[in-house]
mmCIF file of C-alpha atoms in Angstrom:
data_model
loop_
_atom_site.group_PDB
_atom_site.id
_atom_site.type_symbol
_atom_site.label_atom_id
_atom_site.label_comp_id
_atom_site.label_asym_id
_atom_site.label_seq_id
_atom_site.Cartn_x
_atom_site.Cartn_y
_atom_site.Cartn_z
ATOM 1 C CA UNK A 1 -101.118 11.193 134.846
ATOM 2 C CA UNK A 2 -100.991 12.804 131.465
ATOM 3 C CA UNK A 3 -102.537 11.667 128.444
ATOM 4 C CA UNK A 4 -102.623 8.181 129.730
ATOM 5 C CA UNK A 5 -98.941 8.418 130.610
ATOM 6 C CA UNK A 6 -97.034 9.336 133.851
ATOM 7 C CA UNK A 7 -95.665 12.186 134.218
ATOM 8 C CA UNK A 8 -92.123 10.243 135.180
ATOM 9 C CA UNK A 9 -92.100 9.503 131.482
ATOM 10 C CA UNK A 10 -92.283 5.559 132.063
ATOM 11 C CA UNK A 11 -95.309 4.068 130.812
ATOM 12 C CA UNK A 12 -98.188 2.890 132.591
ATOM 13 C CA UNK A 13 -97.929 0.287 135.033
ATOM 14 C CA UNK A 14 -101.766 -1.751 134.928
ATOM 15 C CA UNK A 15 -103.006 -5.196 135.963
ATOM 16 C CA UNK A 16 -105.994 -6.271 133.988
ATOM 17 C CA UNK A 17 -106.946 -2.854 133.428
ATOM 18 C CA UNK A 18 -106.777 -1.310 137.044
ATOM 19 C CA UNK A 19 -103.600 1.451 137.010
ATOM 20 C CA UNK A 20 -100.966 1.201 139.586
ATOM 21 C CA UNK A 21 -101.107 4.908 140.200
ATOM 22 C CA UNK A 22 -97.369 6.654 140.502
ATOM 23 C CA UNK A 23 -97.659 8.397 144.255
ATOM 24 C CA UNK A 24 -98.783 4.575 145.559
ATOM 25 C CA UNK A 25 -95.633 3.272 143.795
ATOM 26 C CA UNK A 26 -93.640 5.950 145.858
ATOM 27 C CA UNK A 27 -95.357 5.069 148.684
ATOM 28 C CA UNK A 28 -94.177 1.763 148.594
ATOM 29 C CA UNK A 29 -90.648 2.407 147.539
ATOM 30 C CA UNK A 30 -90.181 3.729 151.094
ATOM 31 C CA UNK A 31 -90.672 0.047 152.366
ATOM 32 C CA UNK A 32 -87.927 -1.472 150.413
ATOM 33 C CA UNK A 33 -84.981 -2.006 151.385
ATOM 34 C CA UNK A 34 -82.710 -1.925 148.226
ATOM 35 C CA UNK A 35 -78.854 -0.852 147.281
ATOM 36 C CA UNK A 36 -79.969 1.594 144.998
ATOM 37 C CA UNK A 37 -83.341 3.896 144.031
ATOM 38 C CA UNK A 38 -83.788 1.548 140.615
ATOM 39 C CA UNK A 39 -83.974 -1.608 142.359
ATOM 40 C CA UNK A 40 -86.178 -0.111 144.909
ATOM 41 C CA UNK A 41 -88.976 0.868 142.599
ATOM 42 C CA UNK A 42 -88.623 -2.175 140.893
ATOM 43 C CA UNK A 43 -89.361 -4.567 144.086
ATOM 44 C CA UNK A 44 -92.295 -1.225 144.347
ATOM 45 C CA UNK A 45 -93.850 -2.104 141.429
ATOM 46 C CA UNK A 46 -93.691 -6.173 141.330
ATOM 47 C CA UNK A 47 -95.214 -6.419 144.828
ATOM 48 C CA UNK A 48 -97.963 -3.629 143.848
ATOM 49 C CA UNK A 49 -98.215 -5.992 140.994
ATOM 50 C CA UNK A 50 -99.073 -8.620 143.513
ATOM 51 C CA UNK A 51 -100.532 -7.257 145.746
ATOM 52 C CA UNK A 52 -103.493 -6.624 142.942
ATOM 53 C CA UNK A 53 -103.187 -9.881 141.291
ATOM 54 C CA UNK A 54 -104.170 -11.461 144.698
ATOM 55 C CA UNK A 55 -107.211 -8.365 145.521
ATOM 56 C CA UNK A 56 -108.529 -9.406 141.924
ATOM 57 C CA UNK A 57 -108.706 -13.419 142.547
ATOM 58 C CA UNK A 58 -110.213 -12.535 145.774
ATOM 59 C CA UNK A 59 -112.502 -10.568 144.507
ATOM 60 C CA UNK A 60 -113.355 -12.594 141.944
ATOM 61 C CA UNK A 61 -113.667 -15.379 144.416
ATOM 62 C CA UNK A 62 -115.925 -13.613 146.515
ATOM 63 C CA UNK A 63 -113.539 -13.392 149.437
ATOM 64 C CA UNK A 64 -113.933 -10.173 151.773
ATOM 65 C CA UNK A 65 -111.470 -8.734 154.132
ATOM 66 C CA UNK A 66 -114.207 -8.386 156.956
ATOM 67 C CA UNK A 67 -113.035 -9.030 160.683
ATOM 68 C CA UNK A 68 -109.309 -8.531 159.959
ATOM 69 C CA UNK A 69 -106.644 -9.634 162.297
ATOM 70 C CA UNK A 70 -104.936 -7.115 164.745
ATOM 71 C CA UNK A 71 -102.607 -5.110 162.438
ATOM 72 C CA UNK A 72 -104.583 -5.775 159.061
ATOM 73 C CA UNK A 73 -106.197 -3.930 156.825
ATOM 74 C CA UNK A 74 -109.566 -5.190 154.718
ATOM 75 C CA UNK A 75 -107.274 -5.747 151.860
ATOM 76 C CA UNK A 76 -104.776 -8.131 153.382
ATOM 77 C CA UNK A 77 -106.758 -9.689 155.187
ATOM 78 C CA UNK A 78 -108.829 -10.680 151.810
ATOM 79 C CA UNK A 79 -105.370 -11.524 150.549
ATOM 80 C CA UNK A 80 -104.821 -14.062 153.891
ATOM 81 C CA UNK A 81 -108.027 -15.748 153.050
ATOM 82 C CA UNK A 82 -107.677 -16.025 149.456
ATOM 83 C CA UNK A 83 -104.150 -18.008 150.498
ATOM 84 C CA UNK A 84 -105.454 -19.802 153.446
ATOM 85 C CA UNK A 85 -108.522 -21.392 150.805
ATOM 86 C CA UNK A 86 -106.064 -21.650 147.588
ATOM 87 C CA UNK A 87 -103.172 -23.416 149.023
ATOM 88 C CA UNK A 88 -103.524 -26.816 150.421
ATOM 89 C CA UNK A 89 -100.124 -27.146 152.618
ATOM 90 C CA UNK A 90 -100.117 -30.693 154.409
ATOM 91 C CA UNK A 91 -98.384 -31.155 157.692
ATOM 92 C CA UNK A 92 -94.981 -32.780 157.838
ATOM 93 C CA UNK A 93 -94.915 -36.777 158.632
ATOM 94 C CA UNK A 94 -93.098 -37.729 161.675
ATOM 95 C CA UNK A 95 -90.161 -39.786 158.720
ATOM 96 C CA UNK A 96 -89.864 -36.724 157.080
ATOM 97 C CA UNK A 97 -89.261 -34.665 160.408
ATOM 98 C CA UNK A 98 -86.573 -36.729 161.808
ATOM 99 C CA UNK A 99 -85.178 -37.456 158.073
ATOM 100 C CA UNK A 100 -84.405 -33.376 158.347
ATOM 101 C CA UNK A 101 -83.487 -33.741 161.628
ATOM 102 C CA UNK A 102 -80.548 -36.530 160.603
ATOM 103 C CA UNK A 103 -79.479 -34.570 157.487
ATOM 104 C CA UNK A 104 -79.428 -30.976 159.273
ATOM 105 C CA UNK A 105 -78.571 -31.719 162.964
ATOM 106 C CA UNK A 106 -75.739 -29.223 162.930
ATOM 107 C CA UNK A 107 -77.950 -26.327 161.607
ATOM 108 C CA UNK A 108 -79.534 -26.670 165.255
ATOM 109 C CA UNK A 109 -76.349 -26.845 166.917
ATOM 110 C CA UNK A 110 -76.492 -24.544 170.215
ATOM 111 C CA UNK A 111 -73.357 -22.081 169.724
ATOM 112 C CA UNK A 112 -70.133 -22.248 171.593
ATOM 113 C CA UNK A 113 -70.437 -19.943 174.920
ATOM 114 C CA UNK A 114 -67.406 -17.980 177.109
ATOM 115 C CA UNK A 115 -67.010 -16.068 180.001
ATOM 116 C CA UNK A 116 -65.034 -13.642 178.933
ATOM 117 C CA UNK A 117 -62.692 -10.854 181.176
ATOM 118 C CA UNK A 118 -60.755 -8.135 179.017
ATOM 119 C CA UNK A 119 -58.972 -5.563 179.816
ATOM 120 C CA UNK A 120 -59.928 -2.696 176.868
ATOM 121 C CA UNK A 121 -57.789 0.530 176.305
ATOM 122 C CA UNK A 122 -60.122 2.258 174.084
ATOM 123 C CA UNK A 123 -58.374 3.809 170.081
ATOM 124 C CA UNK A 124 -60.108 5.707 167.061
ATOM 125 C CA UNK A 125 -59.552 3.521 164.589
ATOM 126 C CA UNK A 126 -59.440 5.929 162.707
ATOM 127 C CA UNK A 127 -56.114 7.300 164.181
ATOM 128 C CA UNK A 128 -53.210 5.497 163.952
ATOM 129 C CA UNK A 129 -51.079 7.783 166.447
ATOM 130 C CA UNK A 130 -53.487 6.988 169.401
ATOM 131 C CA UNK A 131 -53.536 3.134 168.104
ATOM 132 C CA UNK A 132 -49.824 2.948 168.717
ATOM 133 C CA UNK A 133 -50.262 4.681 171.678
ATOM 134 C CA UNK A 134 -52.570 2.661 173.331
ATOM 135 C CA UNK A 135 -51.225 -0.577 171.597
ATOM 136 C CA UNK A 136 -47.551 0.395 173.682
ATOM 137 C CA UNK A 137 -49.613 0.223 176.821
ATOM 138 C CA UNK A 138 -51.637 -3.041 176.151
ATOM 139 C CA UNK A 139 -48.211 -4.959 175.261
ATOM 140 C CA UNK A 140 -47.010 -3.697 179.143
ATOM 141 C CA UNK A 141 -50.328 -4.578 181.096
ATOM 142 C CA UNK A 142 -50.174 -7.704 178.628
ATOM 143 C CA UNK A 143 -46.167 -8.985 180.398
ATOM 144 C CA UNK A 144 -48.529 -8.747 183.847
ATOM 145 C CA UNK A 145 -50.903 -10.336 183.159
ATOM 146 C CA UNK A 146 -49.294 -13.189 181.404
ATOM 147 C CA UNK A 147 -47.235 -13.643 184.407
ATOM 148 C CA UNK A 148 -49.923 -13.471 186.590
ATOM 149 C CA UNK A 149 -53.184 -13.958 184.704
ATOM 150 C CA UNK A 150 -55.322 -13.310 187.964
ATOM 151 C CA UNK A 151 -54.004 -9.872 188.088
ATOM 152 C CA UNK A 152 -56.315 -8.955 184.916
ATOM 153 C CA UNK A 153 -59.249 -7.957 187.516
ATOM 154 C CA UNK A 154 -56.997 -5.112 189.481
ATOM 155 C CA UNK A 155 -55.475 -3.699 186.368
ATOM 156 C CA UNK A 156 -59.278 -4.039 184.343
ATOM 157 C CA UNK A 157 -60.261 -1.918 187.168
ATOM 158 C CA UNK A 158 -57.843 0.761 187.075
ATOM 159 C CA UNK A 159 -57.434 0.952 183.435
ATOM 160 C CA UNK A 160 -60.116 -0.644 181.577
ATOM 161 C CA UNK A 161 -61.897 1.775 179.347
ATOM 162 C CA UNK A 162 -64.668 -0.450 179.328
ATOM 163 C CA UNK A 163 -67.901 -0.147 181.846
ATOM 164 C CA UNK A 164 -66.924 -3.898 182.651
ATOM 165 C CA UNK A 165 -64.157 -2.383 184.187
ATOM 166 C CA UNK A 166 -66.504 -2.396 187.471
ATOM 167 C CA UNK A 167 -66.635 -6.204 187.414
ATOM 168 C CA UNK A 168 -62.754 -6.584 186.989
ATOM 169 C CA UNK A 169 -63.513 -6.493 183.701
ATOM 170 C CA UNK A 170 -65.742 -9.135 183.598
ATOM 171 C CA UNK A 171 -68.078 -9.313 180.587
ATOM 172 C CA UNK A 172 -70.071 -12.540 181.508
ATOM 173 C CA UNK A 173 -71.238 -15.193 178.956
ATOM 174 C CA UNK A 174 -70.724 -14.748 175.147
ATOM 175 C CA UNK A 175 -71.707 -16.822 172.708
ATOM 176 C CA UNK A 176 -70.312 -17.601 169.371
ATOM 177 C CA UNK A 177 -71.769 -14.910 166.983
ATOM 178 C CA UNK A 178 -72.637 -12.098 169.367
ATOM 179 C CA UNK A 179 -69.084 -10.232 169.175
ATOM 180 C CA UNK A 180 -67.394 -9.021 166.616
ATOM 181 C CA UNK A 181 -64.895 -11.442 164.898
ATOM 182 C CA UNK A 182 -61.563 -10.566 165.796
ATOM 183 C CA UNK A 183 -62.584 -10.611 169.012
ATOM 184 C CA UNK A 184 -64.319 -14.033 168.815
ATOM 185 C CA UNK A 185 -61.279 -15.952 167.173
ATOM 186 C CA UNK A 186 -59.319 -15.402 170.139
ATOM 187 C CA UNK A 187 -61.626 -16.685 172.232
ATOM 188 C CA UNK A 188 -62.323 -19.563 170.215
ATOM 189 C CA UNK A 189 -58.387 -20.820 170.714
ATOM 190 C CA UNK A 190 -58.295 -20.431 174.308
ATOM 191 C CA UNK A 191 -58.843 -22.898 177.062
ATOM 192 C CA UNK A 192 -60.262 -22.089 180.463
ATOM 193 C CA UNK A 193 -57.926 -19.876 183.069
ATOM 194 C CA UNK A 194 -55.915 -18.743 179.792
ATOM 195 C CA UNK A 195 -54.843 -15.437 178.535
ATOM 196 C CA UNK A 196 -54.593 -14.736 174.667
ATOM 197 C CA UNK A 197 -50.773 -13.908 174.621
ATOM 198 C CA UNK A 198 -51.134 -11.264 172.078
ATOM 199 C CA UNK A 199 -52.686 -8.488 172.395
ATOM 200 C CA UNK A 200 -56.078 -8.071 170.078
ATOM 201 C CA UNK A 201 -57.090 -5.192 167.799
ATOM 202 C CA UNK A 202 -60.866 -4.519 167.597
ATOM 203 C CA UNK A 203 -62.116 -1.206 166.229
ATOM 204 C CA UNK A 204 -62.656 -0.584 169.396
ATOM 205 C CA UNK A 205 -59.191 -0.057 170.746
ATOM 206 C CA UNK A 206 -57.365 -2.549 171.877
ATOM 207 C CA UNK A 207 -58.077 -5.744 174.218
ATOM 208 C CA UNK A 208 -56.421 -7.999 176.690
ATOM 209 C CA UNK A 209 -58.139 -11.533 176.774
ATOM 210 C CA UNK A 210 -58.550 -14.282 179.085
ATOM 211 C CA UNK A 211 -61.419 -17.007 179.347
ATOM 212 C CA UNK A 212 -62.792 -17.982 182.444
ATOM 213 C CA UNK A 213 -64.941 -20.684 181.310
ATOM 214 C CA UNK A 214 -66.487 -22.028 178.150
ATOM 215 C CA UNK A 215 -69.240 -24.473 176.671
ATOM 216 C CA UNK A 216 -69.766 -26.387 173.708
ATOM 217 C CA UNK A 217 -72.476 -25.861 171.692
ATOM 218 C CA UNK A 218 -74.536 -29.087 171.375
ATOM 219 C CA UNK A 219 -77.210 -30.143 168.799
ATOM 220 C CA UNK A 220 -80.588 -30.574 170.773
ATOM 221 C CA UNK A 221 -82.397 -33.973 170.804
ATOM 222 C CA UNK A 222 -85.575 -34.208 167.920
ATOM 223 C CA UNK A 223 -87.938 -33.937 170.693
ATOM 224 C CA UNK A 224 -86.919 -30.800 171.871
ATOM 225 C CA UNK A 225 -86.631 -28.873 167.604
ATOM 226 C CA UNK A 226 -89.465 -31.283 166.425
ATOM 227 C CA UNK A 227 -91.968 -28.408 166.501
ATOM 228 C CA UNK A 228 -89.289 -26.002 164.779
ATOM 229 C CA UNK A 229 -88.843 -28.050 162.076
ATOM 230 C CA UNK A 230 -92.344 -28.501 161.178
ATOM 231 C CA UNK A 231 -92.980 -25.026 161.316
ATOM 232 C CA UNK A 232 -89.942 -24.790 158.936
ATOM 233 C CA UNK A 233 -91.108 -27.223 156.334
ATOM 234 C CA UNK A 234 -94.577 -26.019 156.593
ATOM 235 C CA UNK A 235 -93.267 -22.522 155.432
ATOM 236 C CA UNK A 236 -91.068 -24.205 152.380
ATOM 237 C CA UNK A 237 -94.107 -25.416 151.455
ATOM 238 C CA UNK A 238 -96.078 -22.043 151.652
ATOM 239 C CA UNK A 239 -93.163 -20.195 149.934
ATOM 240 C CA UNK A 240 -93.037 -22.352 147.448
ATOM 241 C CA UNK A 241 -97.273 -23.127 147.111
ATOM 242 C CA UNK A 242 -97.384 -19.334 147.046
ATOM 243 C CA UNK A 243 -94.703 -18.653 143.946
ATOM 244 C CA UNK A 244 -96.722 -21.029 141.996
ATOM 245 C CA UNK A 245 -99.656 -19.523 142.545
ATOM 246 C CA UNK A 246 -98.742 -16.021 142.061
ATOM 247 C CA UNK A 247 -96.981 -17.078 138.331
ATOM 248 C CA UNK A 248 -100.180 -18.856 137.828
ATOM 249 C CA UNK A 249 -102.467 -16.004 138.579
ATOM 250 C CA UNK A 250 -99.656 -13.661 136.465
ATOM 251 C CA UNK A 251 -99.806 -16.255 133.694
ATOM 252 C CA UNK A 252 -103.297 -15.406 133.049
ATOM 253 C CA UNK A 253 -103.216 -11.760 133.461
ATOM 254 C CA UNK A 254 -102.683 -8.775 131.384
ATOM 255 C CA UNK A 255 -99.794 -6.872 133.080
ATOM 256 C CA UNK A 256 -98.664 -3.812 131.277
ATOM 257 C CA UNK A 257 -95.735 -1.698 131.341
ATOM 258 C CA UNK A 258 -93.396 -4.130 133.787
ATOM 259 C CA UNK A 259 -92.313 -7.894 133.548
ATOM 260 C CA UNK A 260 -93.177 -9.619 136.719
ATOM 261 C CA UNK A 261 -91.255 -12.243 136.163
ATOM 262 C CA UNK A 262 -87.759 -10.543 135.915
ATOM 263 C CA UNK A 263 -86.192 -11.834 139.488
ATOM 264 C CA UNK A 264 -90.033 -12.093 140.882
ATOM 265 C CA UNK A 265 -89.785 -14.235 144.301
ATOM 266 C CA UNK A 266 -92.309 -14.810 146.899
ATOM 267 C CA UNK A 267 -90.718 -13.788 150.372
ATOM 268 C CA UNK A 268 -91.620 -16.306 153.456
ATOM 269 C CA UNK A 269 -93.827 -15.496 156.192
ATOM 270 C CA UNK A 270 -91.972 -13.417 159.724
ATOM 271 C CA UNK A 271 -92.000 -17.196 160.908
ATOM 272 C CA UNK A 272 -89.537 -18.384 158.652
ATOM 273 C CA UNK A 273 -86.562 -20.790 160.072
ATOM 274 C CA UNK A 274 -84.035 -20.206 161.605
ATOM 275 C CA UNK A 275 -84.550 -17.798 164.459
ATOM 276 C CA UNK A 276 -81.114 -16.174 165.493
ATOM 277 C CA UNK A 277 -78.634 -13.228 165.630
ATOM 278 C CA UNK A 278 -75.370 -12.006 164.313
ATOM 279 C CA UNK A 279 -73.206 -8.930 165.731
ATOM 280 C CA UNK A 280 -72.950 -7.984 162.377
ATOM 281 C CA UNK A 281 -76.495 -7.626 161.439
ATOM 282 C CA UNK A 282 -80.262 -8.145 162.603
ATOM 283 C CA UNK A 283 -82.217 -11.194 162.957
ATOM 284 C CA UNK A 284 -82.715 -12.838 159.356
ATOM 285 C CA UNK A 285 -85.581 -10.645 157.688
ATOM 286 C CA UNK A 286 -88.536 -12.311 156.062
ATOM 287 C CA UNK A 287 -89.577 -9.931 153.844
ATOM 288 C CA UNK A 288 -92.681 -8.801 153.495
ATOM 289 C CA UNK A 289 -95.723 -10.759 152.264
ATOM 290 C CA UNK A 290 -98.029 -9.793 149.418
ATOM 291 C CA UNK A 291 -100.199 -6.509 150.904
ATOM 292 C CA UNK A 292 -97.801 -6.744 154.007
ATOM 293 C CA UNK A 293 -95.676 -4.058 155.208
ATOM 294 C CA UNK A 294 -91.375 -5.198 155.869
ATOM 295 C CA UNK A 295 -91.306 -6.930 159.632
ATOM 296 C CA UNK A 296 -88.593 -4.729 161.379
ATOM 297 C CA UNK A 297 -85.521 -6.425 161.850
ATOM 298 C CA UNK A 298 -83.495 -6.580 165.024
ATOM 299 C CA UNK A 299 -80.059 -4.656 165.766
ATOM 300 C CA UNK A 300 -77.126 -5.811 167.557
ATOM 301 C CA UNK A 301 -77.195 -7.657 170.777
ATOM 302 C CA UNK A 302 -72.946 -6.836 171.490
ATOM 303 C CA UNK A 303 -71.859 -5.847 174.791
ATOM 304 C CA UNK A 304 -70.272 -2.741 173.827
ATOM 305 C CA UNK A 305 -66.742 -3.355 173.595
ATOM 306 C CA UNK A 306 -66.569 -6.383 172.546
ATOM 307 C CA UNK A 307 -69.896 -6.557 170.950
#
């Protein structure tokens, strides 16, 4: 800081007062995940912003961070408490459970599941010489094993570029959503014992199909997502209990030199519905919470090849 200014030229970023010093700001940027370095410092600043808003109330309040949980700090866990006595978040009713339940059943639905043998002759996709190439080959193996689908194990095994290849090619159980989606459609329009009669291009190369078996996802009975769902509505509520808060706290604050409000949302809790996974991406992140660094998200569960 000079002069009351910082030295990136922008002007100074304070809550009631207390400056939101630049190299903190930087720190934080390095926890957001954001397209571009603006929009990075500006999710920085708001949940500095935040962040202080809630150490002030508590504060003010008399709340202390003192015996914080496993993984806190003093200051978040002053920030937990301050929530925990400030928001009043009733339970779900047992109507309003199963009312979800009836309007949402197919958000619960179990996905669709194969068992799966290719045959994989591996191509850059990148290079369109070896994708002709290795296309030429997959159309012949393809005449075989359309004539005789149980053939697909010997010719997996001797020219499979794919470690199944030691299982015949044999790739187990898939489930709808774990592979990628070229890949997945043909599945999806096969019945079990078939072979896709085309061959399929993946960036991987290209595939020979067949499904030995599949199951139909089904929608579980209430008592078996009854918990889920309450834990689901109980964090609507919180998100929700917690935005209001925060714009009331904001509301009577003196916040200089950035405008909260521009796109400010309250992320939910690493708890958040629904738990699941997607081949192209990690589980569904929760964001951080005020004073909270990101939860890590997860990768890709594929199986290689088809994955």
């Amino acid at each position: 800081m000079q002069g009351g200014e910082p030295q990136s030229g922008r002007p100074a970023i304070a809550v009631n007062g207390v400056v939101i010093h630049e190299d903190l700001i930087s720190l934080e940027v390095q926890l957001q995940d954001a397209p571009a370095p603006t929009a990075a410092w500006e999710n920085a600043v708001r949940a500095l912003i935040i962040r202080q808003l809630l150490l002030s109330e508590a504060e003010a309040r008399s709340i202390g961070g003192d015996d914080p949980e496993p993984g806190e700090d003093a200051d978040e866990a002053a920030i937990r408490r301050l929530l925990d006595e400030a928001l009043n978040i009733p339970e779900p009713t047992e109507d309003e459970l199963r009312r979800w339940y009836g309007r949402n059943g197919e958000r619960l639905r179990a996905p669709d599941v194969w068992r799966v043998q290719h045959l994989l002759l591996a191509a850059d996709p990148h290079d369109e010489r070896q994708r002709q190439e290795a296309r030429g080959r997959a159309q012949a193996l393809l005449g075989d094993v359309l004539a005789d689908p149980d053939s697909l194990t010997g010719l997996a095994q001797r020219f499979s570029d794919c470690p199944s290849k030691t299982q015949g090619g044999d790739l187990g159980w898939i489930k709808r959503g774990s592979t990628v989606p070229e890949f997945e459609a043909s599945l999806a329009a096969l019945r079990p014992g078939e072979v896709f009669p085309e061959v399929v291009e993946s960036r991987y190369g290209m595939h020979i199909l067949r499904v030995l078996a599949g199951k139909t996802g089904e929608v579980p009975p209430f008592d078996a997502v009854k918990a889920r769902i309450a834990e689901f509505l109980q964090e609507a509520s919180w998100r929700q209990g917690v935005q209001g808060y925060i714009a009331s706290l904001a509301a009577s604050a003196r916040i200089d030199g950035f405008d909260l409000f521009e796109g400010e949302n309250a992320p939910p809790r690493p708890s958040a519905w629904p738990a699941g996974s997607s081949c192209t991406g990690g589980l569904p992140s929760s964001g951080p919470q005020p004073g909270r660094k990101p939860a890590a998200g997860g990768g890709c569960g594929g199986k290689g090849c088809g994955g």
